[in-house]
């Protein structure tokens, strides 16, 4: 519901859930927090997370925040702002940071994208710290602990523990 330029979260039967005004507020299914946006006086939108009691869980200093419910992780992106991309757990504890863009994360793996070279990715095994560089058009984590990536029309599987790459699907012209 919008009132006076601010938005509040309400239930279907109009029970008010948030009392502070936000530029945007989103409930996260199955979680005890909300992803909120704050509009500053300079018209800049900052994203953060508050608990259902509206206590700040993740600071309002990011351009966007996404969540990974299977691993109870939050990815806070600082694109357009000075700062790092950060990973938080559902309790608001920062568990990792990167100067590169974090494009995907699980409990065991993290995929980072180089800020100036859009086809350059880094796959990091979070327990061992092993980093594998991949040149690709797209990279995604394939559960439970593998990575698949596309380079032109071919798809590959990467084993982050060994760095071994195998072609899994080839499109012949």
Tab-separated table of C-alpha atoms in Angstrom:
chain	number	residue	atom	x	y	z
A	1	UNK	CA	0.000	0.000	0.000
A	2	UNK	CA	1.306	3.484	-0.874
A	3	UNK	CA	0.738	6.453	1.410
A	4	UNK	CA	2.432	9.830	1.127
A	5	UNK	CA	5.018	8.559	-1.361
A	6	UNK	CA	6.030	5.653	0.892
A	7	UNK	CA	5.097	2.003	0.619
A	8	UNK	CA	4.061	-0.323	3.411
A	9	UNK	CA	3.500	-4.056	3.382
A	10	UNK	CA	-0.003	-5.235	4.321
A	11	UNK	CA	-1.732	-8.615	4.302
A	12	UNK	CA	-4.741	-9.436	2.113
A	13	UNK	CA	-7.036	-8.493	5.007
A	14	UNK	CA	-5.187	-5.148	5.403
A	15	UNK	CA	-3.199	-5.977	8.522
A	16	UNK	CA	-0.193	-3.641	8.361
A	17	UNK	CA	3.149	-5.485	8.495
A	18	UNK	CA	5.604	-2.581	8.039
A	19	UNK	CA	5.275	0.805	9.668
A	20	UNK	CA	8.335	2.634	8.352
A	21	UNK	CA	7.904	3.976	4.837
A	22	UNK	CA	10.014	2.458	2.059
A	23	UNK	CA	10.435	3.241	-1.615
A	24	UNK	CA	9.748	-0.463	-2.234
A	25	UNK	CA	9.285	-3.425	0.122
A	26	UNK	CA	9.211	-7.121	-0.751
A	27	UNK	CA	8.417	-10.106	1.453
A	28	UNK	CA	10.730	-13.089	0.980
A	29	UNK	CA	8.839	-16.414	1.014
A	30	UNK	CA	9.758	-18.532	4.029
A	31	UNK	CA	12.078	-15.907	5.544
A	32	UNK	CA	11.744	-13.622	8.568
A	33	UNK	CA	12.851	-10.490	6.729
A	34	UNK	CA	11.940	-8.063	3.963
A	35	UNK	CA	14.060	-6.706	1.110
A	36	UNK	CA	13.486	-2.944	1.123
A	37	UNK	CA	14.518	0.063	-0.905
A	38	UNK	CA	15.137	3.502	0.552
A	39	UNK	CA	15.014	6.658	-1.593
A	40	UNK	CA	17.564	9.214	-0.394
A	41	UNK	CA	17.180	12.982	-0.610
A	42	UNK	CA	19.504	12.913	-3.638
A	43	UNK	CA	17.038	10.522	-5.391
A	44	UNK	CA	19.385	7.544	-5.059
A	45	UNK	CA	17.788	4.182	-4.303
A	46	UNK	CA	19.582	2.050	-1.718
A	47	UNK	CA	18.614	-1.559	-1.011
A	48	UNK	CA	18.864	-3.287	2.363
A	49	UNK	CA	17.120	-5.891	4.494
A	50	UNK	CA	15.046	-5.474	7.643
A	51	UNK	CA	13.596	-8.081	9.970
A	52	UNK	CA	9.844	-8.407	10.391
A	53	UNK	CA	10.285	-6.151	13.449
A	54	UNK	CA	11.961	-3.644	11.057
A	55	UNK	CA	15.412	-3.938	12.616
A	56	UNK	CA	18.133	-3.494	10.001
A	57	UNK	CA	19.677	-6.833	9.069
A	58	UNK	CA	21.717	-5.798	5.995
A	59	UNK	CA	22.673	-2.121	5.599
A	60	UNK	CA	21.008	0.099	3.005
A	61	UNK	CA	24.096	0.536	0.816
A	62	UNK	CA	23.504	-1.775	-2.149
A	63	UNK	CA	21.922	-1.435	-5.587
A	64	UNK	CA	20.198	-4.820	-5.347
A	65	UNK	CA	19.929	-7.881	-3.131
A	66	UNK	CA	19.009	-11.398	-4.199
A	67	UNK	CA	18.452	-14.452	-2.061
A	68	UNK	CA	19.353	-18.136	-2.324
A	69	UNK	CA	16.840	-20.014	-0.151
A	70	UNK	CA	18.427	-23.466	-0.636
A	71	UNK	CA	21.611	-22.258	1.081
A	72	UNK	CA	20.108	-19.433	3.204
A	73	UNK	CA	22.385	-16.862	1.577
A	74	UNK	CA	21.877	-13.264	0.449
A	75	UNK	CA	23.897	-11.643	-2.341
A	76	UNK	CA	24.206	-7.865	-2.001
A	77	UNK	CA	25.350	-6.130	-5.189
A	78	UNK	CA	27.019	-2.716	-5.150
A	79	UNK	CA	26.869	-2.047	-8.933
A	80	UNK	CA	26.888	1.707	-9.524
A	81	UNK	CA	28.126	2.421	-5.985
A	82	UNK	CA	31.625	2.348	-4.574
A	83	UNK	CA	31.995	-0.817	-2.569
A	84	UNK	CA	32.113	-4.574	-2.688
A	85	UNK	CA	29.566	-7.234	-3.492
A	86	UNK	CA	28.859	-9.073	-0.260
A	87	UNK	CA	27.362	-12.386	0.808
A	88	UNK	CA	25.318	-12.521	4.024
A	89	UNK	CA	23.644	-15.374	5.832
A	90	UNK	CA	19.980	-15.108	6.840
A	91	UNK	CA	21.078	-13.778	10.274
A	92	UNK	CA	22.713	-10.708	8.722
A	93	UNK	CA	26.308	-11.892	9.187
A	94	UNK	CA	28.623	-11.016	6.304
A	95	UNK	CA	30.282	-14.264	5.230
A	96	UNK	CA	32.222	-13.111	2.140
A	97	UNK	CA	33.047	-10.056	0.019
A	98	UNK	CA	34.435	-9.441	-3.440
A	99	UNK	CA	35.566	-6.480	-5.501
A	100	UNK	CA	34.203	-8.394	-8.523
A	101	UNK	CA	30.484	-8.882	-9.220
A	102	UNK	CA	29.092	-12.009	-7.519
A	103	UNK	CA	26.761	-13.536	-10.092
A	104	UNK	CA	25.901	-16.792	-8.285
A	105	UNK	CA	26.628	-18.470	-4.969
A	106	UNK	CA	25.896	-21.616	-2.980
A	107	UNK	CA	27.218	-22.962	0.273
A	108	UNK	CA	30.227	-24.447	-1.569
A	109	UNK	CA	30.702	-22.347	-4.704
A	110	UNK	CA	30.854	-18.734	-5.798
A	111	UNK	CA	30.833	-17.370	-9.362
A	112	UNK	CA	32.281	-13.903	-9.871
A	113	UNK	CA	32.288	-11.812	-13.028
A	114	UNK	CA	35.107	-9.458	-13.958
A	115	UNK	CA	33.821	-5.842	-13.890
A	116	UNK	CA	35.517	-4.698	-17.122
A	117	UNK	CA	35.633	-7.956	-19.090
A	118	UNK	CA	32.085	-9.330	-19.341
A	119	UNK	CA	33.109	-12.790	-20.647
A	120	UNK	CA	35.652	-13.397	-17.858
A	121	UNK	CA	34.351	-15.385	-14.895
A	122	UNK	CA	35.954	-16.830	-11.796
A	123	UNK	CA	34.618	-19.967	-10.108
A	124	UNK	CA	35.718	-20.202	-6.489
A	125	UNK	CA	35.338	-23.290	-4.322
A	126	UNK	CA	34.491	-21.601	-1.014
A	127	UNK	CA	35.965	-24.312	1.261
A	128	UNK	CA	39.290	-24.828	-0.525
A	129	UNK	CA	39.694	-21.333	-1.992
A	130	UNK	CA	40.555	-22.866	-5.368
A	131	UNK	CA	39.836	-20.334	-8.126
A	132	UNK	CA	39.284	-21.355	-11.745
A	133	UNK	CA	39.083	-18.718	-14.469
A	134	UNK	CA	36.549	-19.327	-17.245
A	135	UNK	CA	35.984	-17.390	-20.456
A	136	UNK	CA	32.307	-17.841	-21.324
A	137	UNK	CA	29.079	-16.226	-22.448
A	138	UNK	CA	27.234	-17.467	-19.371
A	139	UNK	CA	28.104	-19.406	-16.220
A	140	UNK	CA	25.766	-20.967	-13.700
A	141	UNK	CA	26.066	-23.272	-10.713
A	142	UNK	CA	24.631	-26.718	-11.364
A	143	UNK	CA	23.659	-28.388	-8.117
A	144	UNK	CA	25.046	-29.842	-6.031
A	145	UNK	CA	28.659	-28.772	-6.590
A	146	UNK	CA	29.255	-28.366	-10.303
A	147	UNK	CA	29.274	-25.503	-12.746
A	148	UNK	CA	28.063	-25.401	-16.323
A	149	UNK	CA	29.020	-22.721	-18.786
A	150	UNK	CA	28.330	-21.765	-22.385
A	151	UNK	CA	31.029	-20.641	-24.763
A	152	UNK	CA	29.517	-19.696	-28.116
A	153	UNK	CA	27.180	-22.635	-28.905
A	154	UNK	CA	28.917	-25.267	-26.780
A	155	UNK	CA	28.100	-26.182	-23.179
A	156	UNK	CA	30.749	-27.400	-20.736
A	157	UNK	CA	30.821	-28.810	-17.220
A	158	UNK	CA	33.508	-27.606	-14.817
A	159	UNK	CA	34.603	-29.509	-11.739
A	160	UNK	CA	35.604	-26.678	-9.349
A	161	UNK	CA	37.654	-29.027	-7.156
A	162	UNK	CA	39.969	-30.083	-9.985
A	163	UNK	CA	39.510	-27.347	-12.607
A	164	UNK	CA	38.697	-30.039	-15.196
A	165	UNK	CA	36.416	-28.900	-18.081
A	166	UNK	CA	34.403	-31.331	-20.231
A	167	UNK	CA	32.122	-30.590	-23.155
A	168	UNK	CA	28.543	-31.735	-22.479
A	169	UNK	CA	26.637	-30.380	-25.474
A	170	UNK	CA	27.960	-29.264	-28.825
A	171	UNK	CA	25.978	-27.466	-31.511
A	172	UNK	CA	27.525	-28.133	-34.910
A	173	UNK	CA	26.850	-25.529	-37.633
